XYZ file of C-alpha atoms in Angstrom:
689
model
C -45.168 8.472 50.993
C -41.515 9.271 50.708
C -39.165 6.635 49.245
C -37.048 6.285 52.453
C -40.143 5.665 54.568
C -41.635 3.093 52.268
C -38.431 1.246 51.996
C -37.836 1.328 55.731
C -41.323 -0.014 56.340
C -40.748 -2.837 53.864
C -37.410 -3.804 55.357
C -38.783 -3.814 58.857
C -41.791 -5.868 57.660
C -39.548 -8.575 56.057
C -37.326 -8.705 59.151
C -40.326 -8.965 61.471
C -41.980 -11.632 59.315
C -38.745 -13.635 59.343
C -38.527 -13.394 63.121
C -42.064 -14.541 63.574
C -41.549 -17.545 61.266
C -38.363 -18.400 63.139
C -40.316 -18.561 66.435
C -42.920 -20.841 64.731
C -40.247 -23.217 63.501
C -38.556 -23.280 66.892
C -41.887 -24.138 68.579
C -42.455 -27.073 66.137
C -38.952 -28.425 66.393
C -38.325 -31.599 68.359
C -34.898 -31.397 70.008
C -32.528 -34.331 69.692
C -29.130 -35.397 68.483
C -30.271 -36.973 65.251
C -28.530 -35.536 62.158
C -26.228 -33.178 64.094
C -23.087 -34.317 62.237
C -24.866 -33.862 58.901
C -26.054 -30.425 60.007
C -22.583 -29.301 61.059
C -20.986 -30.435 57.874
C -23.648 -29.032 55.575
C -23.656 -25.788 57.506
C -19.894 -25.517 57.065
C -20.198 -25.998 53.262
C -23.099 -23.504 53.136
C -20.886 -20.883 54.772
C -17.974 -21.641 52.551
C -20.205 -21.512 49.474
C -21.633 -18.124 50.580
C -18.148 -16.687 51.120
C -16.864 -17.861 47.724
C -19.430 -16.868 45.048
C -18.980 -18.107 41.484
C -18.193 -15.432 38.889
C -19.650 -15.910 35.447
C -20.174 -13.712 32.426
C -23.651 -12.361 31.864
C -23.965 -10.120 28.768
C -21.215 -7.531 28.790
C -20.630 -7.831 32.592
C -19.545 -10.377 35.185
C -22.174 -11.498 37.779
C -21.956 -13.456 41.088
C -23.648 -16.787 41.565
C -24.104 -17.852 45.204
C -23.701 -21.624 45.502
C -24.927 -21.700 49.153
C -28.485 -22.363 48.054
C -27.504 -25.925 46.993
C -26.311 -26.792 50.499
C -28.998 -24.998 52.472
C -31.673 -26.539 50.287
C -30.185 -29.956 50.920
C -30.380 -29.202 54.637
C -34.051 -28.442 54.175
C -34.630 -31.715 52.430
C -32.790 -33.876 54.939
C -33.069 -31.973 58.267
C -36.031 -29.693 57.988
C -36.754 -25.926 57.914
C -35.127 -24.896 61.219
C -31.829 -26.588 60.341
C -31.891 -24.896 56.887
C -32.611 -21.482 58.497
C -29.688 -21.972 60.912
C -27.232 -22.979 58.120
C -28.329 -20.285 55.596
C -28.834 -17.688 58.280
C -25.295 -18.255 59.687
C -23.779 -18.156 56.197
C -25.613 -14.889 55.361
C -24.677 -13.272 58.663
C -20.983 -14.199 58.345
C -20.774 -12.919 54.722
C -22.660 -9.647 55.555
C -20.433 -9.086 58.602
C -17.324 -9.643 56.532
C -18.536 -7.047 54.059
C -19.233 -4.553 56.924
C -23.001 -4.340 56.310
C -25.124 -2.664 59.055
C -27.244 -4.748 61.403
C -30.538 -3.773 59.807
C -29.397 -5.124 56.497
C -28.041 -8.305 58.056
C -31.425 -8.814 59.660
C -33.248 -8.091 56.425
C -31.156 -10.662 54.513
C -31.779 -13.309 57.154
C -35.435 -12.457 57.113
C -35.507 -13.027 53.329
C -33.869 -16.383 53.740
C -36.415 -17.375 56.363
C -39.204 -16.421 53.994
C -38.089 -18.594 51.122
C -37.077 -21.473 53.385
C -40.564 -21.315 54.963
C -42.214 -21.195 51.575
C -40.336 -24.144 50.316
C -40.849 -26.039 53.586
C -44.646 -25.366 53.332
C -44.701 -26.942 49.844
C -42.804 -30.002 51.202
C -45.154 -30.368 54.227
C -48.179 -29.927 51.952
C -47.197 -33.036 50.088
C -45.798 -34.894 53.128
C -47.817 -37.997 52.240
C -45.948 -38.248 49.025
C -42.497 -37.093 50.061
C -40.769 -38.196 53.291
C -38.184 -36.087 55.112
C -36.816 -39.005 57.058
C -33.149 -39.741 57.257
C -31.731 -41.380 55.166
C -33.463 -39.616 52.339
C -35.101 -41.755 49.649
C -36.062 -40.063 46.384
C -38.836 -41.108 44.025
C -40.302 -39.660 40.792
C -43.080 -38.092 42.849
C -40.580 -36.788 45.377
C -38.575 -35.091 42.665
C -41.789 -33.319 41.492
C -42.427 -32.060 45.044
C -38.769 -30.819 45.237
C -39.293 -28.961 41.971
C -42.470 -27.190 43.353
C -40.535 -26.341 46.553
C -37.737 -24.864 44.489
C -40.279 -22.765 42.544
C -41.690 -21.538 45.791
C -38.169 -20.466 46.921
C -37.478 -18.671 43.623
C -40.750 -16.730 43.584
C -40.516 -15.674 47.256
C -36.836 -14.793 46.982
C -37.127 -12.883 43.681
C -40.274 -10.948 44.700
C -38.789 -9.845 48.041
C -35.610 -8.571 46.322
C -37.508 -6.953 43.411
C -39.852 -5.152 45.795
C -36.890 -3.681 47.667
C -35.275 -2.544 44.420
C -38.551 -1.047 43.109
C -39.034 0.918 46.335
C -35.486 2.268 46.357
C -35.814 3.403 42.752
C -39.407 4.661 43.178
C -40.821 2.624 40.306
C -43.687 0.051 40.237
C -43.003 -3.554 40.759
C -44.429 -4.373 37.363
C -42.108 -1.846 35.756
C -39.183 -3.442 37.495
C -40.203 -6.895 36.251
C -40.482 -5.585 32.706
C -37.019 -4.018 32.889
C -35.406 -7.026 34.304
C -37.043 -9.666 32.201
C -33.723 -10.978 30.788
C -32.154 -11.037 34.244
C -35.215 -12.951 35.558
C -34.758 -15.720 32.970
C -31.030 -15.849 33.606
C -31.343 -15.997 37.462
C -34.182 -18.582 37.149
C -32.026 -20.857 35.026
C -29.077 -20.595 37.546
C -31.340 -21.231 40.591
C -32.859 -24.286 38.849
C -29.459 -25.841 38.335
C -28.364 -25.101 41.957
C -31.594 -26.505 43.443
C -31.368 -29.555 41.183
C -28.006 -30.415 42.871
C -29.584 -30.156 46.335
C -31.345 -33.662 46.306
C -28.030 -35.273 45.305
C -26.238 -33.602 48.198
C -29.017 -34.567 50.559
C -28.954 -38.225 49.516
C -25.167 -38.407 49.671
C -24.712 -36.934 53.152
C -27.634 -38.989 54.600
C -25.827 -42.145 53.524
C -22.242 -41.237 54.251
C -20.641 -37.961 55.380
C -17.571 -38.887 53.403
C -19.462 -38.430 50.128
C -20.023 -34.624 50.764
C -16.416 -33.644 50.093
C -16.455 -35.759 46.939
C -19.498 -33.816 45.750
C -17.791 -30.565 46.669
C -14.806 -31.313 44.446
C -16.764 -31.009 41.156
C -18.233 -27.727 42.446
C -14.724 -26.448 43.261
C -13.703 -27.496 39.666
C -16.582 -25.616 38.269
C -15.663 -22.592 40.381
C -12.126 -22.699 39.079
C -13.177 -23.212 35.463
C -15.581 -20.271 35.760
C -12.758 -18.050 37.037
C -10.437 -19.084 34.197
C -13.292 -18.569 31.750
C -13.981 -15.107 33.087
C -10.260 -14.202 32.859
C -10.158 -15.529 29.298
C -13.300 -13.599 28.445
C -11.584 -10.495 29.841
C -8.551 -11.201 27.695
C -10.747 -11.794 24.667
C -12.562 -8.509 25.347
C -9.247 -6.703 25.724
C -8.011 -8.238 22.422
C -11.413 -7.296 20.832
C -11.096 -3.707 22.005
C -7.505 -3.622 20.840
C -8.483 -5.035 17.412
C -11.291 -2.394 17.125
C -8.748 0.335 17.942
C -6.297 -0.965 15.434
C -9.062 -1.179 12.832
C -9.979 2.434 13.640
C -6.410 3.636 13.415
C -5.967 1.855 10.122
C -8.914 3.710 8.623
C -8.772 7.119 10.327
C -6.291 9.961 10.424
C -4.590 10.077 13.813
C -4.415 13.968 13.871
C -8.006 14.964 12.907
C -9.971 11.788 13.540
C -11.368 11.976 9.975
C -11.394 8.974 7.630
C -8.063 8.450 5.948
C -7.312 7.679 2.257
C -8.091 3.961 2.679
C -11.607 4.538 4.245
C -12.282 7.319 1.785
C -11.562 5.097 -1.184
C -13.751 2.361 0.323
C -16.683 4.806 0.905
C -16.295 6.202 -2.543
C -16.363 2.638 -3.976
C -19.631 1.970 -2.030
C -21.103 5.250 -3.196
C -20.336 4.388 -6.810
C -21.858 0.967 -6.534
C -24.895 2.456 -4.795
C -25.658 5.059 -7.487
C -25.174 2.460 -10.204
C -28.378 0.961 -8.944
C -30.226 4.192 -8.018
C -29.229 6.279 -11.023
C -28.240 9.283 -8.839
C -24.960 11.097 -9.170
C -21.907 11.179 -6.937
C -19.348 14.046 -6.670
C -15.781 13.798 -5.540
C -14.076 16.904 -4.231
C -10.385 17.319 -3.508
C -9.292 20.330 -1.381
C -5.884 21.812 -0.953
C -5.131 24.634 1.542
C -3.596 27.938 0.375
C -0.799 29.482 2.284
C -0.631 26.526 4.691
C 3.075 25.903 4.019
C 3.817 29.456 5.093
C 2.216 28.783 8.521
C 4.198 25.555 8.917
C 7.456 27.291 7.900
C 6.938 30.438 10.011
C 5.104 29.057 13.079
C 6.075 25.393 13.136
C 4.274 22.116 12.525
C 2.562 22.154 15.870
C 0.677 25.311 14.892
C -0.084 23.759 11.460
C -1.508 20.708 13.241
C -3.785 22.860 15.300
C -5.048 24.512 12.146
C -5.745 21.199 10.600
C -7.683 20.041 13.626
C -9.782 23.247 13.796
C -10.525 23.000 10.081
C -11.609 19.411 10.355
C -14.195 20.539 13.001
C -15.510 23.243 10.721
C -15.779 20.926 7.716
C -17.493 18.190 9.727
C -20.196 20.587 10.656
C -20.755 21.695 7.027
C -20.995 18.501 4.990
C -24.402 16.800 4.635
C -25.421 13.734 6.537
C -24.303 10.700 4.597
C -21.445 12.443 2.822
C -17.778 11.631 3.791
C -14.927 14.041 4.435
C -11.428 12.641 4.804
C -7.848 13.782 5.191
C -5.704 12.244 2.507
C -2.427 13.597 3.975
C -0.674 16.854 4.654
C -3.068 19.688 3.873
C -5.097 17.712 1.314
C -8.688 16.715 2.080
C -11.385 14.958 0.067
C -15.130 14.671 0.118
C -17.627 12.268 -1.257
C -20.985 13.939 -1.912
C -23.714 11.285 -2.516
C -27.373 11.006 -3.610
C -27.265 13.979 -5.964
C -30.544 14.244 -7.876
C -29.388 17.709 -8.916
C -25.737 18.342 -9.624
C -26.195 22.015 -8.679
C -26.187 20.781 -5.068
C -22.373 20.221 -5.440
C -21.945 23.989 -5.991
C -23.866 24.665 -2.728
C -21.571 22.312 -0.817
C -18.419 23.809 -2.377
C -19.481 27.349 -1.538
C -20.174 26.266 2.105
C -16.717 24.826 2.316
C -15.026 27.989 0.927
C -17.161 30.122 3.326
C -15.741 28.097 6.224
C -12.474 29.909 5.541
C -13.930 33.380 5.752
C -13.275 33.653 9.461
C -9.624 33.457 10.564
C -8.366 30.467 12.540
C -7.656 31.620 16.105
C -4.522 29.658 17.166
C -2.593 30.537 20.333
C -3.998 34.053 20.240
C -3.045 34.556 16.552
C -5.633 35.115 13.766
C -4.473 33.044 10.798
C -6.113 33.544 7.450
C -6.064 30.509 5.171
C -7.827 29.777 1.872
C -8.694 26.696 -0.057
C -8.928 25.421 -3.606
C -11.450 22.713 -4.594
C -11.507 20.373 -7.551
C -14.759 18.580 -8.462
C -15.323 15.509 -10.542
C -18.875 14.118 -11.147
C -19.788 10.430 -11.516
C -20.561 9.126 -14.060
C -20.036 11.993 -16.559
C -16.424 12.508 -15.525
C -15.481 9.023 -14.503
C -16.942 5.736 -13.287
C -14.172 4.290 -11.061
C -12.980 5.757 -7.816
C -9.371 6.082 -9.038
C -10.369 8.015 -12.130
C -12.682 10.328 -10.185
C -9.975 11.152 -7.632
C -7.351 11.733 -10.348
C -9.686 14.099 -12.250
C -10.783 16.005 -9.156
C -7.034 16.448 -8.495
C -6.591 17.910 -12.001
C -9.544 20.314 -11.342
C -8.049 21.274 -7.938
C -4.794 22.382 -9.433
C -6.647 24.417 -12.036
C -8.627 26.210 -9.256
C -5.409 26.753 -7.370
C -3.491 28.245 -10.312
C -6.524 30.360 -11.400
C -7.415 31.315 -7.840
C -11.116 30.681 -8.561
C -11.979 28.793 -5.409
C -13.324 25.673 -7.115
C -13.347 24.240 -10.617
C -15.088 21.285 -12.283
C -12.974 18.762 -14.213
C -12.392 19.620 -17.832
C -10.487 17.297 -20.271
C -8.837 20.450 -21.666
C -6.841 20.937 -18.461
C -6.080 17.309 -17.853
C -2.405 16.542 -18.620
C -3.062 12.905 -17.639
C -5.501 12.362 -20.502
C -4.255 10.132 -23.323
C -3.960 13.115 -25.684
C -2.044 15.185 -23.155
C 0.209 12.274 -22.276
C 0.958 11.792 -25.942
C 1.802 15.482 -26.277
C 4.141 15.195 -23.280
C 5.974 12.383 -24.999
C 6.258 14.467 -28.129
C 7.453 17.550 -26.257
C 10.098 15.385 -24.544
C 11.185 14.091 -27.999
C 11.256 17.603 -29.433
C 13.646 18.726 -26.626
C 15.830 15.725 -26.969
C 16.021 15.954 -30.763
C 16.507 19.737 -30.630
C 13.328 20.213 -32.687
C 12.212 23.342 -30.801
C 13.268 26.582 -32.318
C 14.077 29.955 -30.672
C 12.752 33.350 -31.644
C 14.327 36.486 -30.389
C 12.590 39.736 -29.413
C 14.892 42.764 -29.476
C 15.281 45.291 -26.642
C 16.282 48.873 -27.433
C 17.851 51.604 -25.400
C 15.722 54.753 -25.049
C 18.912 56.912 -24.955
C 20.463 55.644 -28.164
C 17.364 54.185 -29.788
C 19.523 51.248 -30.693
C 19.093 47.519 -30.005
C 21.209 46.277 -27.094
C 19.856 42.853 -26.573
C 17.312 40.168 -27.293
C 15.114 37.846 -25.295
C 15.134 34.193 -26.284
C 11.672 32.631 -26.576
C 10.992 29.008 -27.363
C 8.682 27.996 -30.251
C 7.269 24.621 -31.139
C 6.154 23.865 -34.677
C 4.376 20.497 -34.199
C 4.554 18.217 -37.268
C 0.855 17.555 -37.192
C -0.777 20.299 -35.124
C 1.298 23.162 -36.475
C 2.498 26.028 -34.178
C 1.604 25.340 -30.537
C 1.227 28.294 -28.253
C 4.137 28.775 -25.873
C 1.635 29.235 -23.060
C 0.337 25.719 -23.705
C 3.540 23.821 -24.066
C 5.342 25.686 -21.285
C 2.416 24.898 -18.958
C 2.549 21.350 -20.127
C 6.279 21.235 -19.349
C 5.659 22.565 -15.866
C 2.927 20.020 -15.162
C 4.925 17.066 -16.528
C 8.322 17.743 -15.038
C 9.867 18.821 -18.362
C 10.346 22.463 -17.417
C 13.914 21.984 -16.346
C 15.071 20.176 -19.538
C 13.192 22.857 -21.531
C 14.899 25.758 -19.681
C 18.386 24.326 -20.103
C 17.615 23.567 -23.752
C 16.632 27.133 -24.399
C 19.713 28.394 -22.491
C 22.010 26.095 -24.482
C 20.565 27.049 -27.906
C 20.622 30.823 -26.929
C 24.262 30.715 -25.906
C 25.097 28.819 -29.119
C 23.438 31.585 -31.129
C 25.181 34.223 -29.110
C 28.475 32.704 -29.932
C 27.607 33.052 -33.655
C 26.556 36.674 -33.240
C 29.683 37.597 -31.302
C 31.806 36.069 -34.028
C 30.069 38.394 -36.448
C 30.655 41.372 -34.353
C 27.060 41.793 -33.017
C 27.505 43.027 -29.423
C 24.204 42.006 -27.958
C 22.957 40.490 -24.725
C 20.610 37.510 -24.631
C 17.976 37.085 -21.929
C 16.673 33.665 -20.903
C 13.718 32.991 -18.557
C 14.369 30.759 -15.580
C 11.643 28.482 -14.227
C 10.982 28.014 -10.505
C 12.447 24.432 -10.592
C 15.570 25.723 -12.306
C 16.020 28.581 -9.842
C 15.826 26.232 -6.897
C 18.304 23.782 -8.429
C 21.628 24.115 -6.506
C 23.449 22.743 -9.576
C 22.206 25.709 -11.667
C 25.324 27.921 -11.273
C 27.595 25.080 -12.305
C 25.479 24.173 -15.256
C 25.328 27.833 -16.444
C 29.137 28.069 -16.074
C 29.719 24.923 -18.131
C 27.470 26.201 -20.835
C 29.216 29.603 -20.989
C 32.522 27.870 -21.317
C 31.186 25.421 -23.870
C 30.025 28.196 -26.182
C 32.792 30.683 -25.218
C 30.318 33.466 -24.246
C 31.348 36.092 -21.694
C 29.068 35.914 -18.622
C 28.030 39.568 -18.928
C 26.285 38.785 -22.257
C 23.811 36.494 -20.493
C 20.805 37.859 -18.591
C 18.723 35.388 -16.557
C 15.221 36.592 -15.973
C 13.365 35.400 -12.839
C 9.952 36.282 -11.520
C 9.118 37.684 -8.060
C 6.988 34.603 -7.172
C 9.964 32.368 -7.966
C 12.257 34.324 -5.728
C 9.805 34.347 -2.878
C 9.059 30.549 -2.905
C 12.330 29.901 -0.957
C 14.055 33.241 -0.355
C 17.077 31.767 1.481
C 17.949 29.211 -1.121
C 17.151 31.672 -3.989
C 19.488 34.351 -2.554
C 22.371 31.862 -2.283
C 21.963 30.774 -5.954
C 21.581 34.313 -7.280
C 24.607 35.508 -5.433
C 26.669 32.658 -6.987
C 25.465 33.536 -10.497
C 26.159 37.228 -9.936
C 29.743 36.459 -8.692
C 30.233 34.606 -11.974
C 29.380 37.806 -13.889
C 26.019 36.771 -15.102
C 23.450 39.501 -15.025
C 19.995 39.046 -13.375
C 16.661 40.613 -14.188
C 13.340 40.502 -12.355
C 10.605 39.677 -14.949
C 6.923 40.714 -14.658
C 7.743 43.134 -11.892
C 4.666 44.386 -10.059
C 2.722 41.131 -10.237
C 4.451 39.408 -7.324
C 4.758 39.984 -3.634
C 8.456 40.848 -2.939
C 9.274 43.410 -0.331
C 11.436 46.392 -1.000
C 13.832 45.350 1.781
C 14.331 42.024 0.016
C 14.541 43.581 -3.363
C 17.305 45.902 -2.166
C 19.488 42.907 -1.157
C 18.981 40.996 -4.442
C 22.013 40.991 -6.763
C 19.904 42.094 -9.787
C 20.744 44.684 -12.458
C 17.359 45.005 -14.194
C 13.619 45.350 -13.534
C 11.100 44.465 -16.223
C 7.676 46.104 -15.884
C 4.971 43.573 -16.703
C 3.366 44.310 -20.074
C -0.130 44.327 -18.567
C 0.750 47.692 -16.917
C 2.594 49.124 -19.863
C 0.030 48.373 -22.580
C -2.852 50.025 -20.643
C -0.890 52.919 -19.071
C -2.360 55.558 -21.312
C -5.945 54.448 -20.673
C -5.692 53.472 -17.051
C -4.212 55.949 -14.528
C -3.628 53.275 -11.923
C -1.359 51.378 -14.370
C 0.393 54.590 -15.284
C 1.111 55.175 -11.582
C 2.615 51.681 -11.311
C 4.811 52.301 -14.389
C 6.043 55.655 -13.123
C 6.695 54.308 -9.618
C 8.623 51.304 -10.885
C 10.873 53.501 -13.103
C 11.530 55.848 -10.182
C 12.265 52.768 -7.907
C 14.701 51.448 -10.484
C 16.526 54.717 -10.747
C 16.808 55.020 -6.942
C 18.245 51.555 -6.727
C 20.581 51.981 -9.628
C 18.781 49.390 -11.808
C 17.911 49.417 -15.498
C 14.133 49.321 -16.099
C 12.786 47.473 -19.099
C 9.214 48.275 -20.236
C 7.573 45.192 -21.863
C 4.581 45.505 -24.023
C 5.518 48.742 -25.856
C 2.858 48.480 -28.557
C 2.612 52.081 -29.877
C 4.641 55.233 -30.524
C 2.562 57.015 -27.922
C 3.546 54.557 -25.216
C 7.087 54.720 -26.331
C 7.175 58.584 -26.193
C 5.595 58.580 -22.707
C 8.270 56.086 -21.469
C 10.994 58.355 -22.866
C 9.558 61.221 -20.859
C 9.451 59.128 -17.672
C 13.154 58.137 -18.079
C 12.664 54.374 -18.696
C 15.882 52.607 -19.649
C 14.868 50.010 -22.284
C 11.918 49.115 -24.356
C 10.596 45.774 -25.678
C 7.314 45.156 -27.613
C 5.573 44.896 -30.872
C 6.195 48.617 -31.663
C 9.864 47.717 -31.850
C 9.678 44.131 -33.175
C 7.836 40.892 -32.738
C 9.881 37.781 -31.692
C 11.649 36.744 -34.943
C 13.965 33.746 -35.833
C 17.678 34.017 -35.278
C 18.473 34.318 -38.936
C 16.232 37.362 -39.299
C 17.839 39.268 -36.431
C 20.824 40.329 -38.581
C 18.562 41.546 -41.416
C 16.380 43.447 -38.851
C 19.443 45.117 -37.424
C 20.548 46.301 -40.844
C 17.159 47.440 -42.138
C 15.246 48.781 -39.155
C 15.454 52.217 -37.608
C 16.495 50.623 -34.276
C 19.269 48.641 -35.878
C 20.772 51.356 -38.102
C 21.025 53.933 -35.404
C 22.026 51.605 -32.621
C 24.745 52.811 -30.400
C 24.874 50.267 -27.552
C 25.925 51.496 -24.205
C 29.252 49.963 -23.054
C 28.617 46.949 -20.865
C 30.791 48.336 -18.121
C 28.250 51.117 -17.603
C 25.454 48.592 -16.843
C 25.269 47.216 -13.292
């Protein structure tokens, strides 16, 4: 049988049964004027109670409690079933009509009320010998028991009739419906018990004096008002609770990507560390920084950068293992906690998955953007036992991976400039700079045309009092990492110009080259500081050559161009160091106020064995000629390389074939005793751009 048919049959049956019972009650009723005032007043309150249901909170929702049962049940106790049917039926019909319900539903609801009133009335009549329905009503212990049974009959009939209708409309069994609504059954039963318990009081009060009924209604009105206020307060509390949850979420999550932020990441890492302390498993911390992300922000704007970060967070969230945490720490820096590592090699698997997530370009606004990433990894407990130490060491490893372009690196104490030994070395380097304990060595440069020395390059050396000679690669990297590179650069520049003053006083017409760091090149005060040093040591600007790398120039082209132009206007000459290893464009190179290109020694040293390196050397020399620039070949290590460069038309040579870097006091001896010094015929400075 279809659902609609079964439901219609049931509704019709209930309505018909109610009509039949109404006829029976009418036939049994003895007409008279007794209790008409009580009936009118109780009916009025029944209607009012039906029209103003009480709202109370049940679980997460508000539910309606109909108070009319109290008054209609009181009518049943004091005036009988037909009077109760009239009162409850009128109240139900008025409320349904107000709500615009169809006639069939109005009839069904009235039929339900007749059923429960008849059931309750039957119980009362069954025990008529014990309980008297006479007016005024007199209650006894036995009478209260009979009222309780009548109330139970009401509840059972009412609930079953409604439950059957619901089960038919949802096409489920009545037992299934009872099982689903078990909690609601208990809740509704407790409410109905309280409402029916009030009915005898109402019946006794009205049978003795009609004036007592309004007095009874006042507490009910107060309850109604209190319930409304309580519900409003509950709504306010719920709103505040939701707001608090939102605030808590915002405090622990990144607003752009929805990922955990630094606070939540630190907390989860702390929990992971505590957990593995008991289990014995390992935990890995990964810090990730994006490559070339700054270029996207600068070229396409922060909105595009934000879209990239959002897309990347989606990719990473689908890669990490369940139970691991990925967070955005800020900017383009992300972090991961990889937990429950029985085998540390699993970290490598996760790292490779993350790096492979960048294989496909990010499609943003129709553009394919290629971005890379660098990962630093620290393992607990081998490389740290506290969250702060693990994060710091993963950060160290990340910068190693970024500098070496290896994708990912594990933490190593050798690369940690925050370790106690490295920190001590930083302090010693700072002291060496301040106390002028660093020395300078000078490597000569010779002119291929005259085969004479025309200049030197100043190179810093550090003879540590305990560790001996420290490699320039090591202490220069240390200076870059510790923020000492600017003081070191200006120290070398100052010492080199001081030495140049001494050489000029002795008639040695040389130039001195000094390497500029990225931080120094981007310092807007650089031209003024160079000018002050030139005046201090009375060195003509043309005798100073500042060497800069392509990567330094391209870090901030606009700012770099302004600073270089100012230096050039001062008369200081500029050289591009390690040419061929950077990414500068020819159009940008043409606009630079430089006078010299230095071919990186990696190309020069292998040019005879590697044709591709030879092509780079030849091309750079031709480029320099076409642009009117001198070309310096670094790394000239043999006579064969030197001869080849002569044939190619290179301008200057520098390398071990000519001389290693030597102290300042040996330069004069070298110039007097070496082939390059004896036959030197330096080209006039005016001929050099």
